[in-house]
Each structure stands twice: as structure tokens, then as C-alpha cells.
Short mmCIF file of N, CA and C in Angstrom, two decimals:
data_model
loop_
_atom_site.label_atom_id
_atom_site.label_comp_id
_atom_site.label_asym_id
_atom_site.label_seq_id
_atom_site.Cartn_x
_atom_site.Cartn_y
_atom_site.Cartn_z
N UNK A 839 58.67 48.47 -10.89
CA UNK A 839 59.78 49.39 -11.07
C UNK A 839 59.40 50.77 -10.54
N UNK A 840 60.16 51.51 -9.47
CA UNK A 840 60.16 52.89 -8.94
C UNK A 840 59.74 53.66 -10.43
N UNK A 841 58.97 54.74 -10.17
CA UNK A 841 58.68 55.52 -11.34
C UNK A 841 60.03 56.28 -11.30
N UNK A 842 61.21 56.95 -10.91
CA UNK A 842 61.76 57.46 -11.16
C UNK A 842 63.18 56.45 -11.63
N UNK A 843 62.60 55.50 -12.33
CA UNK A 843 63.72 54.51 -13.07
C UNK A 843 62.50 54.76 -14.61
N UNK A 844 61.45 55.09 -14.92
CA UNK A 844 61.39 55.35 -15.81
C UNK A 844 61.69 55.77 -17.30
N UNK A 845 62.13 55.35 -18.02
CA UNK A 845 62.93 56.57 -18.78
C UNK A 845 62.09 57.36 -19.78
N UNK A 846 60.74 57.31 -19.87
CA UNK A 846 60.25 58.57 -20.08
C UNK A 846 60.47 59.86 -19.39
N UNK A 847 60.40 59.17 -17.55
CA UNK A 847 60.76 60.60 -16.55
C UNK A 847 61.92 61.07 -16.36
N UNK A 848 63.00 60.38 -16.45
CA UNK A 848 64.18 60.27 -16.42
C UNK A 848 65.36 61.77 -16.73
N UNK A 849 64.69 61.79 -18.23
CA UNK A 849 65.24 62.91 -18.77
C UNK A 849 64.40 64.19 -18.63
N UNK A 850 63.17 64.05 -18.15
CA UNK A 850 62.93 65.23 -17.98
C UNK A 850 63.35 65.61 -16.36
N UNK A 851 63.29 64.44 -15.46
CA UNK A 851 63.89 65.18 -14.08
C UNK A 851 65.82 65.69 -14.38
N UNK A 852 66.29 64.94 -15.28
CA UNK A 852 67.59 65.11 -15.06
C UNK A 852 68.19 66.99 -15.61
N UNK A 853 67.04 66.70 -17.33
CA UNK A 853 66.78 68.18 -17.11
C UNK A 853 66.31 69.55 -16.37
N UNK A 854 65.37 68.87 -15.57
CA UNK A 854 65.15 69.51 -14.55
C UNK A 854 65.87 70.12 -13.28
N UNK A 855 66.66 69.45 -12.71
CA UNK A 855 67.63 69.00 -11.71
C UNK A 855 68.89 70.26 -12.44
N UNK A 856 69.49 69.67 -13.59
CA UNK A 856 70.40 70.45 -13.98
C UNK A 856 70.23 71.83 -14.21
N UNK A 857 68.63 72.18 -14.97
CA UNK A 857 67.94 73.48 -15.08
C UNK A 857 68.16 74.33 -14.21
N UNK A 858 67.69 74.02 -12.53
CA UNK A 858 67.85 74.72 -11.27
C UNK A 858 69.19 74.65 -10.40
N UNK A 859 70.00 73.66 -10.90
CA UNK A 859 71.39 74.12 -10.95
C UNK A 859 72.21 75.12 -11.28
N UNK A 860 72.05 75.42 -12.76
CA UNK A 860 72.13 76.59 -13.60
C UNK A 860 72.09 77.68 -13.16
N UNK A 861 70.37 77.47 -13.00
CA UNK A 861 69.29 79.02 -12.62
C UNK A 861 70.54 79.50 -10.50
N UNK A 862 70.87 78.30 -10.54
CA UNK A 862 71.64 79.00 -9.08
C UNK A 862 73.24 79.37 -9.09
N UNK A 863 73.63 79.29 -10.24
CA UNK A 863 75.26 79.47 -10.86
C UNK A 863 74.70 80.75 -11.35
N UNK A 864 73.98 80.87 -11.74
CA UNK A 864 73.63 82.32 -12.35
C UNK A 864 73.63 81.64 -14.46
N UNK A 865 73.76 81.09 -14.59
CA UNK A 865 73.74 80.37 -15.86
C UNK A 865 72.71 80.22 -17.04
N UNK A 866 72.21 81.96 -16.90
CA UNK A 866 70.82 82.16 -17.17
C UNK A 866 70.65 80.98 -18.78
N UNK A 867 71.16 81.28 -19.61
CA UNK A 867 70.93 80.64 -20.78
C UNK A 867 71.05 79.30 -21.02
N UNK A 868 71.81 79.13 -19.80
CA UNK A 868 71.97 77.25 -20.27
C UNK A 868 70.53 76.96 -19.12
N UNK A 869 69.77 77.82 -18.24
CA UNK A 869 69.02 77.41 -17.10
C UNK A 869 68.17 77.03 -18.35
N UNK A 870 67.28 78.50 -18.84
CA UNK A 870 66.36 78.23 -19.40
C UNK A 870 66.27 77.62 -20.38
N UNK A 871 67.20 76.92 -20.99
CA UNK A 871 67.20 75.69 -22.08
C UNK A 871 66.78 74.62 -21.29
N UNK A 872 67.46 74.60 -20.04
CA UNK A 872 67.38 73.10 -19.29
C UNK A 872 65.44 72.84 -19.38
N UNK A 873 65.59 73.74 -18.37
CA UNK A 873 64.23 73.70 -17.73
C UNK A 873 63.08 74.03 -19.19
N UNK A 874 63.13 74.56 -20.23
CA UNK A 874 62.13 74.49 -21.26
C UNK A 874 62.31 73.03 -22.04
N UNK A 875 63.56 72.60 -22.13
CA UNK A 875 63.38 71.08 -22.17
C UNK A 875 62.53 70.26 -21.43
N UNK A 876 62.69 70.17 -20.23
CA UNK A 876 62.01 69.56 -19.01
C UNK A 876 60.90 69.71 -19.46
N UNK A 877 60.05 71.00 -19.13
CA UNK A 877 58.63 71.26 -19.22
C UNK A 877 57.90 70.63 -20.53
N UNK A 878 58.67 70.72 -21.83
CA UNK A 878 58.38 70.27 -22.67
C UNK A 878 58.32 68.72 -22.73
N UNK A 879 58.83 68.14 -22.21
CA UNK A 879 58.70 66.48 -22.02
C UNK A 879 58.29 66.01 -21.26
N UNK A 880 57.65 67.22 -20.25
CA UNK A 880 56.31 66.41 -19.14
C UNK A 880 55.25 66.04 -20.38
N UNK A 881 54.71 65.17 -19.28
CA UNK A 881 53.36 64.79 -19.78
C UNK A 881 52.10 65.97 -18.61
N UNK A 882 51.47 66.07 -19.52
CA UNK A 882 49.96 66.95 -18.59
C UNK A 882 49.78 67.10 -17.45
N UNK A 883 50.03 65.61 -17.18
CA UNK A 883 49.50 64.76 -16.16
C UNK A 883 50.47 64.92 -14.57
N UNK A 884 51.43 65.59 -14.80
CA UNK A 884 52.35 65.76 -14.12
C UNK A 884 52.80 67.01 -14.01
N UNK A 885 51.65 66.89 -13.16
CA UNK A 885 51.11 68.56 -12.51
C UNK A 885 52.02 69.32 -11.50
N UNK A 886 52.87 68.34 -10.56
CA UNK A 886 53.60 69.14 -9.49
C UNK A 886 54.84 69.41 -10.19
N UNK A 887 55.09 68.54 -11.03
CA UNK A 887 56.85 68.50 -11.71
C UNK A 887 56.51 69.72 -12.80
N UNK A 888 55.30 70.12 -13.47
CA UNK A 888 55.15 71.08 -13.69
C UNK A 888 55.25 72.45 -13.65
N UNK A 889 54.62 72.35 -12.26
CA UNK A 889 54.42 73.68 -11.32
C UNK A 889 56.20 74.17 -11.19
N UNK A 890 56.69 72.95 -10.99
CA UNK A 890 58.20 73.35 -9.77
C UNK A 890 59.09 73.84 -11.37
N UNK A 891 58.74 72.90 -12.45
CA UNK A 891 59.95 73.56 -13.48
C UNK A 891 59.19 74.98 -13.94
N UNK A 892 58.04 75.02 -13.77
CA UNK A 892 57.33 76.52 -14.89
C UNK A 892 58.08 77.91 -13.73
N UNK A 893 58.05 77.38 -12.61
CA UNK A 893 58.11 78.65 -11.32
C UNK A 893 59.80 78.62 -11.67
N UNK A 894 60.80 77.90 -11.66
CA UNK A 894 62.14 77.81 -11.96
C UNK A 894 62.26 78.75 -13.26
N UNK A 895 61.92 77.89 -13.93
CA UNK A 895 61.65 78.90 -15.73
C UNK A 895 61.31 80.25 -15.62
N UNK A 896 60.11 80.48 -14.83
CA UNK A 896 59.68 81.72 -14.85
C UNK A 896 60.73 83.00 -14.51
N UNK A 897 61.56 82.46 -13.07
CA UNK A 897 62.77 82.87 -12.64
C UNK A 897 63.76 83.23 -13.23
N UNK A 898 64.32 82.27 -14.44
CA UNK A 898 65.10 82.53 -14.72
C UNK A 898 64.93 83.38 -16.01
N UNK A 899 63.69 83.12 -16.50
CA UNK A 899 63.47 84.37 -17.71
C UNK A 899 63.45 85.85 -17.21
N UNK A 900 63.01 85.92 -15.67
CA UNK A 900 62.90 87.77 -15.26
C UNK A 900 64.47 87.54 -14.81
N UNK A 901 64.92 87.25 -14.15
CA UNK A 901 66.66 87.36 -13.70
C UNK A 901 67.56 87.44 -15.46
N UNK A 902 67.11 86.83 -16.78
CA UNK A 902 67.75 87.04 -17.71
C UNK A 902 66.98 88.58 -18.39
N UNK A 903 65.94 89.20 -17.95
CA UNK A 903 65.38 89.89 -18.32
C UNK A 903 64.25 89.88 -19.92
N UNK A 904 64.05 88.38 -19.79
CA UNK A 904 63.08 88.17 -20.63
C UNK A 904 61.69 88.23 -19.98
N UNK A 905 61.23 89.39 -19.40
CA UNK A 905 60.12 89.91 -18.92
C UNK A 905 58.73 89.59 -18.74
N UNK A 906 58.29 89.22 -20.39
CA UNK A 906 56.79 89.06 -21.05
C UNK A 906 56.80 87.47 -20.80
N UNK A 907 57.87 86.67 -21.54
CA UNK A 907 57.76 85.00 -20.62
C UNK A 907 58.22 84.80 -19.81
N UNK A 908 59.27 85.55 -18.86
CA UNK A 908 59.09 85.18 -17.50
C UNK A 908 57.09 85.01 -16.95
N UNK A 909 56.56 86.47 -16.95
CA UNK A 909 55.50 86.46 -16.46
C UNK A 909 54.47 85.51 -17.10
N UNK A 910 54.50 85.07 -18.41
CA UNK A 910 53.30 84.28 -19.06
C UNK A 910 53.98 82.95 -18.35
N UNK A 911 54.65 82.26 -18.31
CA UNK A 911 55.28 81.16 -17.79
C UNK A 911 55.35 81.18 -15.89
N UNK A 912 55.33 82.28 -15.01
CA UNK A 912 54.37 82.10 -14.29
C UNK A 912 53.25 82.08 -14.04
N UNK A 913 52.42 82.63 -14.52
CA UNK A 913 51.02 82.72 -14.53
C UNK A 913 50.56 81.16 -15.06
N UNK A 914 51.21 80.17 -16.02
CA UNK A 914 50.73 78.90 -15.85
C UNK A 914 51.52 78.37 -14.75
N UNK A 915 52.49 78.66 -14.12
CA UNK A 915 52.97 77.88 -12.98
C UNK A 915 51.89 78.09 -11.67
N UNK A 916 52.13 79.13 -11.80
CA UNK A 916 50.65 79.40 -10.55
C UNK A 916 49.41 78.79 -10.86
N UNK A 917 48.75 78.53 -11.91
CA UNK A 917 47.83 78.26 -12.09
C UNK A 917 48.00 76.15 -12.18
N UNK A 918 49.25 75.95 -12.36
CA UNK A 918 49.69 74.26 -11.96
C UNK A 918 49.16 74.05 -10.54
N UNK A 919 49.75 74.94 -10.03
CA UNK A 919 50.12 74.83 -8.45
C UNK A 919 49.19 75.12 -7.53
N UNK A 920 48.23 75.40 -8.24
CA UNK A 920 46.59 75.85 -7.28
C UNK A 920 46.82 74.65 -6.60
N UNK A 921 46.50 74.69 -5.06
CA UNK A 921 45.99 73.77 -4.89
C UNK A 921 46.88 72.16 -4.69
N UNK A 922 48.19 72.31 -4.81
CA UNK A 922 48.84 71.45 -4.65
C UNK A 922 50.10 71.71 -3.24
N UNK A 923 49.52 71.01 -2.16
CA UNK A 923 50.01 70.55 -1.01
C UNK A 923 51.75 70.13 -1.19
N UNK A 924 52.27 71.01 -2.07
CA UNK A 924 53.55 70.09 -2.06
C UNK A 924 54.72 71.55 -1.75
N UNK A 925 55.79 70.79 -0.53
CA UNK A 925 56.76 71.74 -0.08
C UNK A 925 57.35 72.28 -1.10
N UNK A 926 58.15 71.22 -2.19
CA UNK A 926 58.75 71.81 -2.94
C UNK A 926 57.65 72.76 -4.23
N UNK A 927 56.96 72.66 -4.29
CA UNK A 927 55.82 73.80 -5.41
C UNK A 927 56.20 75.01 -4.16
N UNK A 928 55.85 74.73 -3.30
CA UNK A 928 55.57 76.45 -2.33
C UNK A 928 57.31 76.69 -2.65
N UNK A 929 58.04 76.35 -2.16
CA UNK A 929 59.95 76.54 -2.62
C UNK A 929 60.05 77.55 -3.76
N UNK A 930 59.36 76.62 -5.08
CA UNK A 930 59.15 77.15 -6.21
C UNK A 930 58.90 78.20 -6.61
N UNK A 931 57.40 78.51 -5.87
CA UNK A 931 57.11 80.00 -5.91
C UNK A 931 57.37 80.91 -5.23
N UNK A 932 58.28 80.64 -3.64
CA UNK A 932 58.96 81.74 -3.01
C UNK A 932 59.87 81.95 -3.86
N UNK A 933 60.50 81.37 -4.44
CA UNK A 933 61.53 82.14 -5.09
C UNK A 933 60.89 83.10 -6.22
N UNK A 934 60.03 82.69 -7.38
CA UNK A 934 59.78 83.30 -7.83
C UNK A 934 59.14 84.65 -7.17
N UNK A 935 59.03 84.83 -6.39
CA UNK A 935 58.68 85.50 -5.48
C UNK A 935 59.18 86.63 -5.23
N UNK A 936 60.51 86.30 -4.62
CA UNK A 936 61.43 87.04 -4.30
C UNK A 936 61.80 87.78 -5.87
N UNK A 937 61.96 86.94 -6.47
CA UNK A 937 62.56 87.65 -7.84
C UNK A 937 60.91 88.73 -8.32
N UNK A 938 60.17 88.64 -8.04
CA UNK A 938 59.05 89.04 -8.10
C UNK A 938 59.19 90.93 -7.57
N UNK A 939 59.36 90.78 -6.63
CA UNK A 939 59.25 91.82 -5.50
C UNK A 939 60.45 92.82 -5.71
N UNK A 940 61.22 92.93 -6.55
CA UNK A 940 62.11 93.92 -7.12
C UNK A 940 61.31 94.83 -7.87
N UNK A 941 60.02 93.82 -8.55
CA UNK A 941 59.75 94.58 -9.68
C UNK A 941 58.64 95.65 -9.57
N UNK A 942 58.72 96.65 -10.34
CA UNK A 942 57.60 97.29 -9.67
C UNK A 942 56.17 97.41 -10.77
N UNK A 943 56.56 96.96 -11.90
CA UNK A 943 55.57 97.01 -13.00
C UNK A 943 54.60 96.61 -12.89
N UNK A 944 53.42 96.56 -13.39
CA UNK A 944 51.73 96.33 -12.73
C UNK A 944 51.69 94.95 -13.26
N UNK A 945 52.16 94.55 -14.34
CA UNK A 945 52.05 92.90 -14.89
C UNK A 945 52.86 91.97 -13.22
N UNK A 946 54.10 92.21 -13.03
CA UNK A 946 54.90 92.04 -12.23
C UNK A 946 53.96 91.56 -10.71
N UNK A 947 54.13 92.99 -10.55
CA UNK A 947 52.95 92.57 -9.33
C UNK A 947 51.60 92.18 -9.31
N UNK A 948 50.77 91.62 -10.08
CA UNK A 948 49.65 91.15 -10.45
C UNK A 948 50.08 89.52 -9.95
N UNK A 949 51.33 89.10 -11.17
CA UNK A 949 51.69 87.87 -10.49
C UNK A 949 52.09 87.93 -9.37
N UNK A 950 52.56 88.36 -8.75
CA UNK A 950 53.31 88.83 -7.52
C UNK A 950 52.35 88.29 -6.44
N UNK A 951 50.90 89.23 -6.72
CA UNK A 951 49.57 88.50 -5.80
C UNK A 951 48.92 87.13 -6.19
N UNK A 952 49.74 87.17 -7.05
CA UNK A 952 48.94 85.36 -7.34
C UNK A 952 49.95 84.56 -6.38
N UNK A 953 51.47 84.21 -6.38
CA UNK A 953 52.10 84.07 -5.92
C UNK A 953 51.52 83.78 -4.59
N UNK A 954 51.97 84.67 -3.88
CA UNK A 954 51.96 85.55 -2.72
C UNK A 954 50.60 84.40 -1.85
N UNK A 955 49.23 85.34 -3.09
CA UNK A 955 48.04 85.14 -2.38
C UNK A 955 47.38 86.63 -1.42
N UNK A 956 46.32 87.07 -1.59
CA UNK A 956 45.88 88.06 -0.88
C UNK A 956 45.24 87.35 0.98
N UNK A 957 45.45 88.03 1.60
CA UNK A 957 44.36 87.50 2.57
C UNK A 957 43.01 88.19 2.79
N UNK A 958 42.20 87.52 3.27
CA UNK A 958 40.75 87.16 3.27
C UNK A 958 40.35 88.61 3.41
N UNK A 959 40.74 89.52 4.21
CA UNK A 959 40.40 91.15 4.24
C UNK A 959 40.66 91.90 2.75
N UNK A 960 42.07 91.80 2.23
CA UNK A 960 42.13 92.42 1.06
C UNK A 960 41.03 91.81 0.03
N UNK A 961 41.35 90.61 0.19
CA UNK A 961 40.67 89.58 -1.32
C UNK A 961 38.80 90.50 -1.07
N UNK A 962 38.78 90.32 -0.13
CA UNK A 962 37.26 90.47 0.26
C UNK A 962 37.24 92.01 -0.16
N UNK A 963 38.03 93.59 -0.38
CA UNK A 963 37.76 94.86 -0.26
C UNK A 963 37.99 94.45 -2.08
N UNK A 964 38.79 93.83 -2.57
CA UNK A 964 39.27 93.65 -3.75
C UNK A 964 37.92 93.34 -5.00
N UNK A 965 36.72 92.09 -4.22
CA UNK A 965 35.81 91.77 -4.53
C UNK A 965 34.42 92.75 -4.29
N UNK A 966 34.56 93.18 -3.30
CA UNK A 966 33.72 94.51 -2.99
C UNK A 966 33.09 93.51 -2.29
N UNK A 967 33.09 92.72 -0.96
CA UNK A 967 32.30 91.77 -0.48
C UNK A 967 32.86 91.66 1.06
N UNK A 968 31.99 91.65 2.08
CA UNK A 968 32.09 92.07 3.59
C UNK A 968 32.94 90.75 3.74
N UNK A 969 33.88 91.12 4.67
CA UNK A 969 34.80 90.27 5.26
C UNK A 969 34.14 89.18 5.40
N UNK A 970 33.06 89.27 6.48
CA UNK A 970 32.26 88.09 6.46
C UNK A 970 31.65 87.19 5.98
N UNK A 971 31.40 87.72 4.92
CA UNK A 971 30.75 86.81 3.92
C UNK A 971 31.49 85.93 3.03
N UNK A 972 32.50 86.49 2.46
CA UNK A 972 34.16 85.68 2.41
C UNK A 972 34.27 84.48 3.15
N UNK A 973 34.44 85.07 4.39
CA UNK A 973 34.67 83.89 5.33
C UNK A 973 33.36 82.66 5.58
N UNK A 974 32.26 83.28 5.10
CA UNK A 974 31.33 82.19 5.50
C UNK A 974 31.17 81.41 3.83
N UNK A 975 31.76 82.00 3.17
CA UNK A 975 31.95 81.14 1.71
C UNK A 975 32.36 80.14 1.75
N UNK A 976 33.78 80.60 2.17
CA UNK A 976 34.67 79.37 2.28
C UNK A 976 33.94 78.29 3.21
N UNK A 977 34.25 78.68 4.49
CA UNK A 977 33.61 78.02 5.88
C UNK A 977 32.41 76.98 5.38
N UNK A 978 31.58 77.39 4.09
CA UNK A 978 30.41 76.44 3.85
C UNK A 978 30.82 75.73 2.14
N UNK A 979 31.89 75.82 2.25
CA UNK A 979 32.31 75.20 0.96
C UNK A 979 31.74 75.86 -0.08
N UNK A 980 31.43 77.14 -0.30
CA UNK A 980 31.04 77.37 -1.32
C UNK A 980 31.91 78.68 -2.75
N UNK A 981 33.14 78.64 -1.51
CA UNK A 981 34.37 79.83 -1.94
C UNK A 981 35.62 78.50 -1.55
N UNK A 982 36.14 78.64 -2.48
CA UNK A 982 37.96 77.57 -1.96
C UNK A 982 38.98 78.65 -2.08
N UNK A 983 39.88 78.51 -0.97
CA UNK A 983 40.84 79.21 -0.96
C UNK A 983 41.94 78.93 -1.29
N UNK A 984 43.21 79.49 -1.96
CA UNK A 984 43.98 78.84 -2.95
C UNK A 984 45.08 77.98 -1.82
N UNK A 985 45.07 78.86 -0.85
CA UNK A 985 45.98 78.99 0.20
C UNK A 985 45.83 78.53 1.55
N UNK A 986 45.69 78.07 2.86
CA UNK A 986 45.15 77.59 3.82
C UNK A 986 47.01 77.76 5.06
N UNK A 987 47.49 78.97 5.51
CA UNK A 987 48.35 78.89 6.15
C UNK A 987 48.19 78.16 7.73
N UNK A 988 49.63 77.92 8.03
CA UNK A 988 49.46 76.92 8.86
C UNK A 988 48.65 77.41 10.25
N UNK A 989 48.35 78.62 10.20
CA UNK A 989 47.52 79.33 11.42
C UNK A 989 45.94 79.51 11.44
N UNK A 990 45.71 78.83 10.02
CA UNK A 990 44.54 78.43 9.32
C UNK A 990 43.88 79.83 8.94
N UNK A 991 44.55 80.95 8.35
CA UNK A 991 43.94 81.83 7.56
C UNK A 991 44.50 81.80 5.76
N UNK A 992 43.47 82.31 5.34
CA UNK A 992 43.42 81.99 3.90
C UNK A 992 44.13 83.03 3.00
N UNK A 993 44.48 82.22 2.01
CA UNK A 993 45.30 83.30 1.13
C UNK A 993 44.38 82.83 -0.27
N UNK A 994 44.14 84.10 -0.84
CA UNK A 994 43.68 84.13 -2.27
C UNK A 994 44.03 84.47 -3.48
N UNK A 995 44.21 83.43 -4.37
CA UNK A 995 44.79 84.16 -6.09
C UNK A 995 43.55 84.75 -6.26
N UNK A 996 44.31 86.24 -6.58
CA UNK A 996 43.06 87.56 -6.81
C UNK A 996 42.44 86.98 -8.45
N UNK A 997 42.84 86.30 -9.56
CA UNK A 997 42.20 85.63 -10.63
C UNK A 997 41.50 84.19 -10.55
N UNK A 998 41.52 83.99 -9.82
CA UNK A 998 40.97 82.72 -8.98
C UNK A 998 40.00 82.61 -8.10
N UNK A 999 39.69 83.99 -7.36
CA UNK A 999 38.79 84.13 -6.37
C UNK A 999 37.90 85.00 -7.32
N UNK A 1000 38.20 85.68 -8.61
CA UNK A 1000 37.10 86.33 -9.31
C UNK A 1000 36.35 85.51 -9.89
N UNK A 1001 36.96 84.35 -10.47
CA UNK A 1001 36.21 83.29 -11.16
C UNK A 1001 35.09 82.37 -10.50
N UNK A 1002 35.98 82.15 -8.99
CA UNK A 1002 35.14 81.67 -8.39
C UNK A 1002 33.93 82.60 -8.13
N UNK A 1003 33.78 84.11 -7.92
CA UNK A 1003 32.69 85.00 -7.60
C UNK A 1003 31.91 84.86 -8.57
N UNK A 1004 31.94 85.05 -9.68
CA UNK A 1004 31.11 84.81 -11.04
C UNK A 1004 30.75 83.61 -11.30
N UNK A 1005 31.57 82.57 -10.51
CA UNK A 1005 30.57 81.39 -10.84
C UNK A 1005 29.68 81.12 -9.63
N UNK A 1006 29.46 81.57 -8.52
CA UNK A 1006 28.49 81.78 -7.38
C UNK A 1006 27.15 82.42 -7.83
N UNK A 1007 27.09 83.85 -8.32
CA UNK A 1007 26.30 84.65 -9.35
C UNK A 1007 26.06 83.88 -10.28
N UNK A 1008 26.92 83.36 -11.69
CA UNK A 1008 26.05 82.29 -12.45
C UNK A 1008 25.10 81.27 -11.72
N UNK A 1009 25.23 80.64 -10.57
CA UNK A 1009 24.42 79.59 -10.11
C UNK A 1009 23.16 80.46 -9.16
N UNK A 1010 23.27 81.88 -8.99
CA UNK A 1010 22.09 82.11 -8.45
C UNK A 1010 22.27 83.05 -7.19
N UNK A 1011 23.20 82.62 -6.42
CA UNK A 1011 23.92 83.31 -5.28
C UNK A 1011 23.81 84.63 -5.03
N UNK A 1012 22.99 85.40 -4.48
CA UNK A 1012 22.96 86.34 -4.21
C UNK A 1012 24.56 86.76 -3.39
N UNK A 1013 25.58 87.77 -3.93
CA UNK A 1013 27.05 88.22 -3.53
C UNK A 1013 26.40 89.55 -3.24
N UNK A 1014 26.63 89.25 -1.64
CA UNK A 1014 26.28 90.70 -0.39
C UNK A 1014 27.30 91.71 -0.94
N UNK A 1015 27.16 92.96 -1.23
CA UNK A 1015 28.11 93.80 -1.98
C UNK A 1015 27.88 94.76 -0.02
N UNK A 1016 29.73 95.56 0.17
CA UNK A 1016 29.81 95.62 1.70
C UNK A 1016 28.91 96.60 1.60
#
């Protein structure tokens, strides 16, 4: 049987589906019921259907002006979506995106660069670490980049690339400061 005859999944895509319907009628209150239903009846394990309802959700809490969970509800959508190759997740977070980029508050734009992604020059002045050495991180597998555009330069979640720096230094790594 197709997994999407499931009826565990069933109701959470249908909630889903209807959620981002909503969120595009402008239907702020019936969106974010949809879609906090949804999210709530994933299972863990279902990481992209995740990503795509938390980035929807997130949306529709800053467009209703619920601010503090818009942003906590992206910050786990971004953090679903590390790393997942899927058109509709990137969809997901351009929009949040866009709704992003009105705002000018420092929480706002923090996600904004997670989103987004820094490239390899900022991420690298951000870390205090020579362009180059950035690049030869990655290049030797020893830095992952969240991001990989189709012109093959890298984009970095600025909370993601710190973690990764501190865990280079925990293992020993001498980090060339520029």
C-alpha cells in the first residue's frame, strides 16, 4: 500500500494541505490551527513533512503577529531542514523568508540568517577565521555546509557553523584565527 493511503499520514497531510491553504487566503487563525495539528501528529521520524509544516507555521504566526512562536517554531524548522535536499523544504523557507525580511528586530534577523544562510566570506569574518581555511574545511570534510548552491558555493547557518567550530577545537584542531 502507497504510504500516502496510510491513515496515520493521512490526516496529518490533509491538515497540512488545508493549513497552507489558509496561510494563502490570509486565514491566519484557522492556518495556524491547521498546521499545529499537522505538526503535532507527525511522527519524529518525518523530518521533511516537518520542516515544510514548522516553516508554514512559523509564517503564519509572524503574518498573525504572534512574534516569539513564529520565531521559536522557525528556528526548529530550520534546524528540520538542515540538510535536506528537498524543493519543497527550500519553498518553505523562502517564504518564511520573505515574511522574514520586513522585520527588522535582531531575533528576526538572526533567523533570517539561518534561513537565508551566510556565505563562506561572511560566515568565515563572523567566525574570525581566513576565508581560506573555511574553504579548506569544508573541501576536506571537516566543516559541512548547510547549503551547497547550484554554482557550488556554500551557504552557512551562522548557529550551525559555530557548533561545528567548537567541535573542531574540542577534537584538537588547531582554528587559524585571520
Amino acid at each position: 500500500r502507497p504510504s500516502w493511503m496510510d491513515p496515520a499520514q493521512a490526516l496529518p497531510d490533509l491538515l497540512s494541505v488545508t493549513g497552507a491553504a489558509q496561510l494563502q487566503l490570509g486565514n491566519l487563525s484557522e492556518a495556524v490551527a491547521d498546521l499545529s495539528r499537522a505538526l503535532g501528529a507527525r511522527p519524529e521520524a518525518a523530518i521533511r513533512s516537518r520542516a515544510i509544516d514548522g516553516a508554514a507555521l512559523a509564517t503564519a504566526y509572524l503574518q498573525a503577529e504572534e512574534v516569539e512562536l513564529g520565531l521559536s517554531t522557525g528556528h526548529r524548522a530550520v534546524d528540520a531542514a538542515r540538510h535536506m535536499p528537498s524543493a519543497r523544504v527550500r519553498e518553505g523557507l523562502a517564504r518564511l523568508q520573505l515574511e522574514l525580511e520586513g522585520r527588522s528586530d535582531t531575533p528576526s534577523r538572526e533567523l533570517m540568517e539561518r534561513v537565508a544562510g551566510l556565505p563562506t566570506g561572511e560566515m568565515a569574518r563572523r567566525l574570525e577565521l581566513p576565508r581560506k581555511s573555511l574553504q579548506n574545511y569544508v573541501e576536506g570534510g571537516l566543516f559541512e555546509p548547510d547549503l551547497v548552491m547550484p554554482g557550488g558555493h556554500y551557504r552557512f547557518d551562522p548557529k550551525h557553523a559555530r557548533q561545528q567550530l567548537q567541535q573542531l577545537r574540542d577534537r584538537g584542531y588547531v582554528v587559524a584565527r585571520p
